[in-house]
């Protein structure tokens, strides 16, 4: 008789490692449905919550432990990573010589929605936060929880699914800055200290949003080098978090 298999318990490391496998099929399944029903790919931007489950778990867990600043840091860091870390990879892995066609109307409407959410989120954050510790929520946790988006971006770019690439990035950030940040605001009644967020992160978020907007409008005139520029900017941000920004924040009290 064959003995039953004993499955090892799910550890935090194995959970993070499984995130790409859990979230990867969802946007492509939506793409198939969109293709068969005639729905534009950009509509997927409004349906990408399935790829955000791990971030929702992080937000809820952080709030349950009384750490709203960690949740906010993860939200802002993930929004930056989606553009500079994931969207850039999609551009880099796009086949050389392939023609890029963006649905400028729908993509621009999605980005306008993102910009509207971003502006209101930034106002709420700047009204509520002071300068404090940054690195874990903005860099480490954000990179870990945006791994599915990076996998999706690479495959989308490599297969020429530019609509999915844009929709996944914009839709993900809309959910992050509206639904998830809204959960934090409701749970804390707007009185969170934003301990992991500093002003430079907000400027990077604004700048990266402007960069993806320009890419959508004029992407057919750029080669994948724009992806290299974005990725380089993200690396500079990470290095700055551990050096310049972290050094300036160390002199201030921990929130």
PDB file of C-alpha atoms in Angstrom:
ATOM      1  CA  UNK A   1       0.000   0.000   0.000  1.00  0.00           C
ATOM      2  CA  UNK A   2       1.318   3.406  -0.952  1.00  0.00           C
ATOM      3  CA  UNK A   3       1.799   5.698   1.988  1.00  0.00           C
ATOM      4  CA  UNK A   4       0.022   9.070   1.802  1.00  0.00           C
ATOM      5  CA  UNK A   5       2.213  12.005   0.922  1.00  0.00           C
ATOM      6  CA  UNK A   6       2.937  14.472   3.644  1.00  0.00           C
ATOM      7  CA  UNK A   7       2.916  18.022   2.372  1.00  0.00           C
ATOM      8  CA  UNK A   8       5.232  20.458   4.056  1.00  0.00           C
ATOM      9  CA  UNK A   9       3.580  23.534   5.579  1.00  0.00           C
ATOM     10  CA  UNK A  10       3.475  26.728   3.577  1.00  0.00           C
ATOM     11  CA  UNK A  11       6.284  29.000   4.702  1.00  0.00           C
ATOM     12  CA  UNK A  12       6.567  32.737   3.933  1.00  0.00           C
ATOM     13  CA  UNK A  13       9.386  32.007   1.476  1.00  0.00           C
ATOM     14  CA  UNK A  14       7.440  29.324  -0.393  1.00  0.00           C
ATOM     15  CA  UNK A  15       4.348  31.549  -0.399  1.00  0.00           C
ATOM     16  CA  UNK A  16       6.215  34.418  -2.066  1.00  0.00           C
ATOM     17  CA  UNK A  17       7.810  31.962  -4.520  1.00  0.00           C
ATOM     18  CA  UNK A  18       4.363  30.679  -5.517  1.00  0.00           C
ATOM     19  CA  UNK A  19       2.907  34.119  -6.255  1.00  0.00           C
ATOM     20  CA  UNK A  20       3.886  34.177  -9.960  1.00  0.00           C
ATOM     21  CA  UNK A  21       2.303  30.744 -10.525  1.00  0.00           C
ATOM     22  CA  UNK A  22      -0.855  31.791  -8.669  1.00  0.00           C
ATOM     23  CA  UNK A  23      -1.398  35.114 -10.443  1.00  0.00           C
ATOM     24  CA  UNK A  24       0.134  34.576 -13.881  1.00  0.00           C
ATOM     25  CA  UNK A  25      -2.763  32.824 -15.694  1.00  0.00           C
ATOM     26  CA  UNK A  26      -5.418  35.374 -14.711  1.00  0.00           C
ATOM     27  CA  UNK A  27      -4.666  38.316 -17.061  1.00  0.00           C
ATOM     28  CA  UNK A  28      -3.981  36.002 -20.010  1.00  0.00           C
ATOM     29  CA  UNK A  29      -7.286  34.214 -19.404  1.00  0.00           C
ATOM     30  CA  UNK A  30      -8.976  37.611 -19.483  1.00  0.00           C
ATOM     31  CA  UNK A  31      -7.115  38.398 -22.707  1.00  0.00           C
ATOM     32  CA  UNK A  32      -8.549  35.280 -24.337  1.00  0.00           C
ATOM     33  CA  UNK A  33     -12.047  36.211 -23.196  1.00  0.00           C
ATOM     34  CA  UNK A  34     -11.531  39.784 -24.422  1.00  0.00           C
ATOM     35  CA  UNK A  35     -10.356  38.541 -27.820  1.00  0.00           C
ATOM     36  CA  UNK A  36     -13.290  36.179 -28.267  1.00  0.00           C
ATOM     37  CA  UNK A  37     -15.881  38.709 -27.141  1.00  0.00           C
ATOM     38  CA  UNK A  38     -14.362  41.674 -28.963  1.00  0.00           C
ATOM     39  CA  UNK A  39     -13.655  43.584 -25.752  1.00  0.00           C
ATOM     40  CA  UNK A  40     -10.518  45.778 -26.011  1.00  0.00           C
ATOM     41  CA  UNK A  41      -7.458  44.592 -24.099  1.00  0.00           C
ATOM     42  CA  UNK A  42      -7.405  47.818 -22.109  1.00  0.00           C
ATOM     43  CA  UNK A  43     -10.632  46.841 -20.358  1.00  0.00           C
ATOM     44  CA  UNK A  44      -8.491  44.243 -18.591  1.00  0.00           C
ATOM     45  CA  UNK A  45      -7.102  47.183 -16.617  1.00  0.00           C
ATOM     46  CA  UNK A  46     -10.360  47.227 -14.683  1.00  0.00           C
ATOM     47  CA  UNK A  47     -10.266  43.484 -14.029  1.00  0.00           C
ATOM     48  CA  UNK A  48      -6.737  42.859 -12.758  1.00  0.00           C
ATOM     49  CA  UNK A  49      -7.627  42.524  -9.084  1.00  0.00           C
ATOM     50  CA  UNK A  50      -6.922  38.804  -9.422  1.00  0.00           C
ATOM     51  CA  UNK A  51      -3.211  39.600  -9.690  1.00  0.00           C
ATOM     52  CA  UNK A  52      -3.332  41.776  -6.568  1.00  0.00           C
ATOM     53  CA  UNK A  53      -4.341  39.161  -4.025  1.00  0.00           C
ATOM     54  CA  UNK A  54      -0.924  38.923  -2.427  1.00  0.00           C
ATOM     55  CA  UNK A  55      -0.778  42.694  -1.915  1.00  0.00           C
ATOM     56  CA  UNK A  56      -4.243  42.665  -0.378  1.00  0.00           C
ATOM     57  CA  UNK A  57      -3.045  40.012   2.072  1.00  0.00           C
ATOM     58  CA  UNK A  58      -0.026  42.163   2.957  1.00  0.00           C
ATOM     59  CA  UNK A  59      -2.220  45.230   3.505  1.00  0.00           C
ATOM     60  CA  UNK A  60      -4.745  43.395   5.676  1.00  0.00           C
ATOM     61  CA  UNK A  61      -2.008  41.625   7.661  1.00  0.00           C
ATOM     62  CA  UNK A  62      -0.172  44.903   8.257  1.00  0.00           C
ATOM     63  CA  UNK A  63      -3.350  46.598   9.470  1.00  0.00           C
ATOM     64  CA  UNK A  64      -4.181  43.629  11.703  1.00  0.00           C
ATOM     65  CA  UNK A  65      -0.775  44.018  13.341  1.00  0.00           C
ATOM     66  CA  UNK A  66      -1.235  47.742  13.827  1.00  0.00           C
ATOM     67  CA  UNK A  67       1.311  48.680  11.146  1.00  0.00           C
ATOM     68  CA  UNK A  68      -0.540  50.891   8.642  1.00  0.00           C
ATOM     69  CA  UNK A  69       2.746  52.556   7.695  1.00  0.00           C
ATOM     70  CA  UNK A  70       4.012  49.223   6.371  1.00  0.00           C
ATOM     71  CA  UNK A  71       0.851  48.810   4.304  1.00  0.00           C
ATOM     72  CA  UNK A  72       1.196  52.308   2.823  1.00  0.00           C
ATOM     73  CA  UNK A  73       4.880  51.730   2.092  1.00  0.00           C
ATOM     74  CA  UNK A  74       4.047  48.536   0.244  1.00  0.00           C
ATOM     75  CA  UNK A  75       1.272  50.232  -1.752  1.00  0.00           C
ATOM     76  CA  UNK A  76       3.441  53.135  -2.937  1.00  0.00           C
ATOM     77  CA  UNK A  77       6.493  50.940  -3.499  1.00  0.00           C
ATOM     78  CA  UNK A  78       4.444  48.451  -5.516  1.00  0.00           C
ATOM     79  CA  UNK A  79       2.967  51.233  -7.662  1.00  0.00           C
ATOM     80  CA  UNK A  80       6.486  52.436  -8.492  1.00  0.00           C
ATOM     81  CA  UNK A  81       7.737  48.897  -9.100  1.00  0.00           C
ATOM     82  CA  UNK A  82       4.831  48.151 -11.461  1.00  0.00           C
ATOM     83  CA  UNK A  83       5.978  50.918 -13.808  1.00  0.00           C
ATOM     84  CA  UNK A  84       9.758  51.126 -13.436  1.00  0.00           C
ATOM     85  CA  UNK A  85      10.331  47.479 -12.563  1.00  0.00           C
ATOM     86  CA  UNK A  86       7.651  45.556 -14.496  1.00  0.00           C
ATOM     87  CA  UNK A  87       6.497  47.739 -17.421  1.00  0.00           C
ATOM     88  CA  UNK A  88      10.148  48.425 -18.279  1.00  0.00           C
ATOM     89  CA  UNK A  89      10.856  44.679 -18.489  1.00  0.00           C
ATOM     90  CA  UNK A  90       7.954  44.273 -20.891  1.00  0.00           C
ATOM     91  CA  UNK A  91       9.480  46.902 -23.176  1.00  0.00           C
ATOM     92  CA  UNK A  92      12.923  45.315 -22.943  1.00  0.00           C
ATOM     93  CA  UNK A  93      11.638  41.854 -23.861  1.00  0.00           C
ATOM     94  CA  UNK A  94       9.511  43.094 -26.754  1.00  0.00           C
ATOM     95  CA  UNK A  95      10.690  41.420 -29.984  1.00  0.00           C
ATOM     96  CA  UNK A  96      13.086  43.634 -31.922  1.00  0.00           C
ATOM     97  CA  UNK A  97      11.494  45.190 -34.977  1.00  0.00           C
ATOM     98  CA  UNK A  98       7.919  44.541 -33.886  1.00  0.00           C
ATOM     99  CA  UNK A  99       5.495  47.393 -34.371  1.00  0.00           C
ATOM    100  CA  UNK A 100       3.989  48.867 -31.234  1.00  0.00           C
ATOM    101  CA  UNK A 101       0.366  49.936 -31.481  1.00  0.00           C
ATOM    102  CA  UNK A 102      -1.352  51.477 -28.478  1.00  0.00           C
ATOM    103  CA  UNK A 103      -5.069  52.103 -28.326  1.00  0.00           C
ATOM    104  CA  UNK A 104      -4.487  55.737 -27.468  1.00  0.00           C
ATOM    105  CA  UNK A 105      -8.071  56.547 -26.571  1.00  0.00           C
ATOM    106  CA  UNK A 106      -8.705  53.671 -24.174  1.00  0.00           C
ATOM    107  CA  UNK A 107      -5.147  53.575 -22.836  1.00  0.00           C
ATOM    108  CA  UNK A 108      -5.239  57.322 -22.225  1.00  0.00           C
ATOM    109  CA  UNK A 109      -8.590  57.069 -20.430  1.00  0.00           C
ATOM    110  CA  UNK A 110      -7.131  54.375 -18.198  1.00  0.00           C
ATOM    111  CA  UNK A 111      -4.074  56.502 -17.491  1.00  0.00           C
ATOM    112  CA  UNK A 112      -6.271  59.539 -16.794  1.00  0.00           C
ATOM    113  CA  UNK A 113      -8.111  57.419 -14.244  1.00  0.00           C
ATOM    114  CA  UNK A 114      -4.762  56.425 -12.768  1.00  0.00           C
ATOM    115  CA  UNK A 115      -3.664  60.058 -12.667  1.00  0.00           C
ATOM    116  CA  UNK A 116      -6.882  61.107 -10.931  1.00  0.00           C
ATOM    117  CA  UNK A 117      -6.500  58.383  -8.321  1.00  0.00           C
ATOM    118  CA  UNK A 118      -2.800  59.176  -7.986  1.00  0.00           C
ATOM    119  CA  UNK A 119      -3.380  62.871  -7.363  1.00  0.00           C
ATOM    120  CA  UNK A 120      -5.967  62.286  -4.660  1.00  0.00           C
ATOM    121  CA  UNK A 121      -3.882  59.521  -3.089  1.00  0.00           C
ATOM    122  CA  UNK A 122      -0.815  61.766  -3.058  1.00  0.00           C
ATOM    123  CA  UNK A 123      -2.762  64.604  -1.418  1.00  0.00           C
ATOM    124  CA  UNK A 124      -4.062  62.283   1.296  1.00  0.00           C
ATOM    125  CA  UNK A 125      -0.600  60.867   1.903  1.00  0.00           C
ATOM    126  CA  UNK A 126       1.213  64.203   2.044  1.00  0.00           C
ATOM    127  CA  UNK A 127      -1.410  65.515   4.464  1.00  0.00           C
ATOM    128  CA  UNK A 128      -0.984  62.545   6.766  1.00  0.00           C
ATOM    129  CA  UNK A 129       2.706  61.604   6.773  1.00  0.00           C
ATOM    130  CA  UNK A 130       5.971  62.793   8.202  1.00  0.00           C
ATOM    131  CA  UNK A 131       9.470  61.711   7.182  1.00  0.00           C
ATOM    132  CA  UNK A 132      10.470  58.356   8.679  1.00  0.00           C
ATOM    133  CA  UNK A 133      11.846  54.912   7.805  1.00  0.00           C
ATOM    134  CA  UNK A 134      11.404  53.784   4.207  1.00  0.00           C
ATOM    135  CA  UNK A 135      13.320  50.799   2.962  1.00  0.00           C
ATOM    136  CA  UNK A 136      11.355  47.680   3.914  1.00  0.00           C
ATOM    137  CA  UNK A 137       7.895  48.625   2.690  1.00  0.00           C
ATOM    138  CA  UNK A 138       8.942  50.624  -0.368  1.00  0.00           C
ATOM    139  CA  UNK A 139      11.739  48.390  -1.653  1.00  0.00           C
ATOM    140  CA  UNK A 140      11.885  44.878  -0.191  1.00  0.00           C
ATOM    141  CA  UNK A 141       8.180  44.151   0.240  1.00  0.00           C
ATOM    142  CA  UNK A 142       7.257  45.963  -2.985  1.00  0.00           C
ATOM    143  CA  UNK A 143       9.709  43.917  -5.059  1.00  0.00           C
ATOM    144  CA  UNK A 144       8.491  40.675  -3.467  1.00  0.00           C
ATOM    145  CA  UNK A 145       4.792  41.336  -4.037  1.00  0.00           C
ATOM    146  CA  UNK A 146       5.161  42.617  -7.617  1.00  0.00           C
ATOM    147  CA  UNK A 147       6.863  39.485  -8.927  1.00  0.00           C
ATOM    148  CA  UNK A 148       3.670  38.318 -10.696  1.00  0.00           C
ATOM    149  CA  UNK A 149       3.421  41.652 -12.537  1.00  0.00           C
ATOM    150  CA  UNK A 150       7.025  41.294 -13.697  1.00  0.00           C
ATOM    151  CA  UNK A 151       6.359  37.800 -15.054  1.00  0.00           C
ATOM    152  CA  UNK A 152       3.213  39.018 -16.804  1.00  0.00           C
ATOM    153  CA  UNK A 153       5.051  42.043 -18.245  1.00  0.00           C
ATOM    154  CA  UNK A 154       7.900  39.933 -19.617  1.00  0.00           C
ATOM    155  CA  UNK A 155       5.545  37.440 -21.277  1.00  0.00           C
ATOM    156  CA  UNK A 156       3.255  40.191 -22.581  1.00  0.00           C
ATOM    157  CA  UNK A 157       6.142  42.101 -24.113  1.00  0.00           C
ATOM    158  CA  UNK A 158       7.759  38.980 -25.545  1.00  0.00           C
ATOM    159  CA  UNK A 159       4.498  37.866 -27.178  1.00  0.00           C
ATOM    160  CA  UNK A 160       3.686  41.336 -28.461  1.00  0.00           C
ATOM    161  CA  UNK A 161       0.609  41.808 -26.261  1.00  0.00           C
ATOM    162  CA  UNK A 162       1.217  45.504 -25.681  1.00  0.00           C
ATOM    163  CA  UNK A 163      -2.395  46.109 -24.650  1.00  0.00           C
ATOM    164  CA  UNK A 164      -2.075  43.588 -21.837  1.00  0.00           C
ATOM    165  CA  UNK A 165       1.251  45.117 -20.809  1.00  0.00           C
ATOM    166  CA  UNK A 166      -0.264  48.590 -20.439  1.00  0.00           C
ATOM    167  CA  UNK A 167      -3.535  47.357 -18.960  1.00  0.00           C
ATOM    168  CA  UNK A 168      -1.825  45.202 -16.356  1.00  0.00           C
ATOM    169  CA  UNK A 169       0.385  48.075 -15.198  1.00  0.00           C
ATOM    170  CA  UNK A 170      -2.273  50.780 -15.135  1.00  0.00           C
ATOM    171  CA  UNK A 171      -4.999  48.543 -13.731  1.00  0.00           C
ATOM    172  CA  UNK A 172      -2.741  47.284 -10.976  1.00  0.00           C
ATOM    173  CA  UNK A 173      -1.875  50.817  -9.895  1.00  0.00           C
ATOM    174  CA  UNK A 174      -5.512  51.895  -9.957  1.00  0.00           C
ATOM    175  CA  UNK A 175      -6.364  49.099  -7.540  1.00  0.00           C
ATOM    176  CA  UNK A 176      -3.357  49.875  -5.353  1.00  0.00           C
ATOM    177  CA  UNK A 177      -4.007  53.605  -5.053  1.00  0.00           C
ATOM    178  CA  UNK A 178      -7.782  53.427  -4.772  1.00  0.00           C
ATOM    179  CA  UNK A 179      -9.010  50.168  -3.232  1.00  0.00           C
ATOM    180  CA  UNK A 180      -5.985  49.237  -1.128  1.00  0.00           C
ATOM    181  CA  UNK A 181      -5.113  52.741   0.037  1.00  0.00           C
ATOM    182  CA  UNK A 182      -8.817  53.252   0.705  1.00  0.00           C
ATOM    183  CA  UNK A 183      -8.813  50.198   2.975  1.00  0.00           C
ATOM    184  CA  UNK A 184      -5.947  51.732   4.944  1.00  0.00           C
ATOM    185  CA  UNK A 185      -7.713  55.095   5.161  1.00  0.00           C
ATOM    186  CA  UNK A 186     -10.937  53.479   6.412  1.00  0.00           C
ATOM    187  CA  UNK A 187      -9.164  51.262   8.936  1.00  0.00           C
ATOM    188  CA  UNK A 188      -7.155  54.145  10.396  1.00  0.00           C
ATOM    189  CA  UNK A 189      -9.822  56.844   9.897  1.00  0.00           C
ATOM    190  CA  UNK A 190      -7.191  58.707   7.878  1.00  0.00           C
ATOM    191  CA  UNK A 191      -4.788  58.918  10.825  1.00  0.00           C
ATOM    192  CA  UNK A 192      -1.878  56.822   9.554  1.00  0.00           C
ATOM    193  CA  UNK A 193       1.688  58.044   9.959  1.00  0.00           C
ATOM    194  CA  UNK A 194       2.983  56.801   6.592  1.00  0.00           C
ATOM    195  CA  UNK A 195       6.202  55.793   8.321  1.00  0.00           C
ATOM    196  CA  UNK A 196       7.768  54.172   5.250  1.00  0.00           C
ATOM    197  CA  UNK A 197       7.038  56.976   2.794  1.00  0.00           C
ATOM    198  CA  UNK A 198       9.174  59.996   2.050  1.00  0.00           C
ATOM    199  CA  UNK A 199       8.709  62.865  -0.393  1.00  0.00           C
ATOM    200  CA  UNK A 200      11.203  61.440  -2.973  1.00  0.00           C
ATOM    201  CA  UNK A 201       9.034  58.338  -3.408  1.00  0.00           C
ATOM    202  CA  UNK A 202       6.041  60.498  -4.298  1.00  0.00           C
ATOM    203  CA  UNK A 203       8.091  62.408  -6.878  1.00  0.00           C
ATOM    204  CA  UNK A 204       9.293  59.104  -8.354  1.00  0.00           C
ATOM    205  CA  UNK A 205       5.690  57.874  -8.514  1.00  0.00           C
ATOM    206  CA  UNK A 206       4.568  61.044 -10.296  1.00  0.00           C
ATOM    207  CA  UNK A 207       7.553  60.878 -12.666  1.00  0.00           C
ATOM    208  CA  UNK A 208       7.048  57.212 -13.516  1.00  0.00           C
ATOM    209  CA  UNK A 209       3.361  57.852 -14.225  1.00  0.00           C
ATOM    210  CA  UNK A 210       4.364  60.660 -16.599  1.00  0.00           C
ATOM    211  CA  UNK A 211       6.875  58.320 -18.247  1.00  0.00           C
ATOM    212  CA  UNK A 212       4.308  55.612 -18.954  1.00  0.00           C
ATOM    213  CA  UNK A 213       1.902  58.269 -20.289  1.00  0.00           C
ATOM    214  CA  UNK A 214       4.526  59.531 -22.754  1.00  0.00           C
ATOM    215  CA  UNK A 215       5.334  55.954 -23.742  1.00  0.00           C
ATOM    216  CA  UNK A 216       1.675  55.221 -24.510  1.00  0.00           C
ATOM    217  CA  UNK A 217       1.344  58.323 -26.690  1.00  0.00           C
ATOM    218  CA  UNK A 218       4.698  58.119 -28.487  1.00  0.00           C
ATOM    219  CA  UNK A 219       5.751  54.494 -27.906  1.00  0.00           C
ATOM    220  CA  UNK A 220       5.840  53.683 -31.616  1.00  0.00           C
ATOM    221  CA  UNK A 221       8.722  56.143 -31.976  1.00  0.00           C
ATOM    222  CA  UNK A 222      10.840  54.527 -29.258  1.00  0.00           C
ATOM    223  CA  UNK A 223      12.832  51.315 -29.208  1.00  0.00           C
ATOM    224  CA  UNK A 224      13.207  49.136 -26.080  1.00  0.00           C
ATOM    225  CA  UNK A 225      15.839  51.578 -24.802  1.00  0.00           C
ATOM    226  CA  UNK A 226      13.023  53.428 -22.996  1.00  0.00           C
ATOM    227  CA  UNK A 227      12.582  50.257 -20.954  1.00  0.00           C
ATOM    228  CA  UNK A 228      16.273  50.325 -20.136  1.00  0.00           C
ATOM    229  CA  UNK A 229      15.999  53.927 -18.963  1.00  0.00           C
ATOM    230  CA  UNK A 230      13.039  53.075 -16.714  1.00  0.00           C
ATOM    231  CA  UNK A 231      14.767  50.021 -15.262  1.00  0.00           C
ATOM    232  CA  UNK A 232      17.944  52.027 -14.643  1.00  0.00           C
ATOM    233  CA  UNK A 233      15.899  54.668 -12.837  1.00  0.00           C
ATOM    234  CA  UNK A 234      14.397  51.962 -10.632  1.00  0.00           C
ATOM    235  CA  UNK A 235      17.852  50.622  -9.759  1.00  0.00           C
ATOM    236  CA  UNK A 236      18.963  54.157  -8.885  1.00  0.00           C
ATOM    237  CA  UNK A 237      15.916  54.511  -6.625  1.00  0.00           C
ATOM    238  CA  UNK A 238      16.701  51.254  -4.814  1.00  0.00           C
ATOM    239  CA  UNK A 239      20.329  52.263  -4.281  1.00  0.00           C
ATOM    240  CA  UNK A 240      19.203  55.692  -3.071  1.00  0.00           C
ATOM    241  CA  UNK A 241      16.831  54.098  -0.559  1.00  0.00           C
ATOM    242  CA  UNK A 242      19.733  52.293   1.082  1.00  0.00           C
ATOM    243  CA  UNK A 243      22.118  55.254   0.919  1.00  0.00           C
ATOM    244  CA  UNK A 244      20.992  58.854   0.473  1.00  0.00           C
ATOM    245  CA  UNK A 245      17.321  58.716   1.519  1.00  0.00           C
ATOM    246  CA  UNK A 246      17.886  56.180   4.283  1.00  0.00           C
ATOM    247  CA  UNK A 247      20.822  58.213   5.585  1.00  0.00           C
ATOM    248  CA  UNK A 248      18.709  61.364   5.784  1.00  0.00           C
ATOM    249  CA  UNK A 249      15.862  59.522   7.496  1.00  0.00           C
ATOM    250  CA  UNK A 250      18.095  57.886  10.104  1.00  0.00           C
ATOM    251  CA  UNK A 251      18.530  61.202  11.864  1.00  0.00           C
ATOM    252  CA  UNK A 252      14.772  61.422  12.470  1.00  0.00           C
ATOM    253  CA  UNK A 253      12.756  59.568  15.122  1.00  0.00           C
ATOM    254  CA  UNK A 254      11.118  56.274  14.156  1.00  0.00           C
ATOM    255  CA  UNK A 255       7.359  56.524  13.738  1.00  0.00           C
TER     256      UNK A 255
END
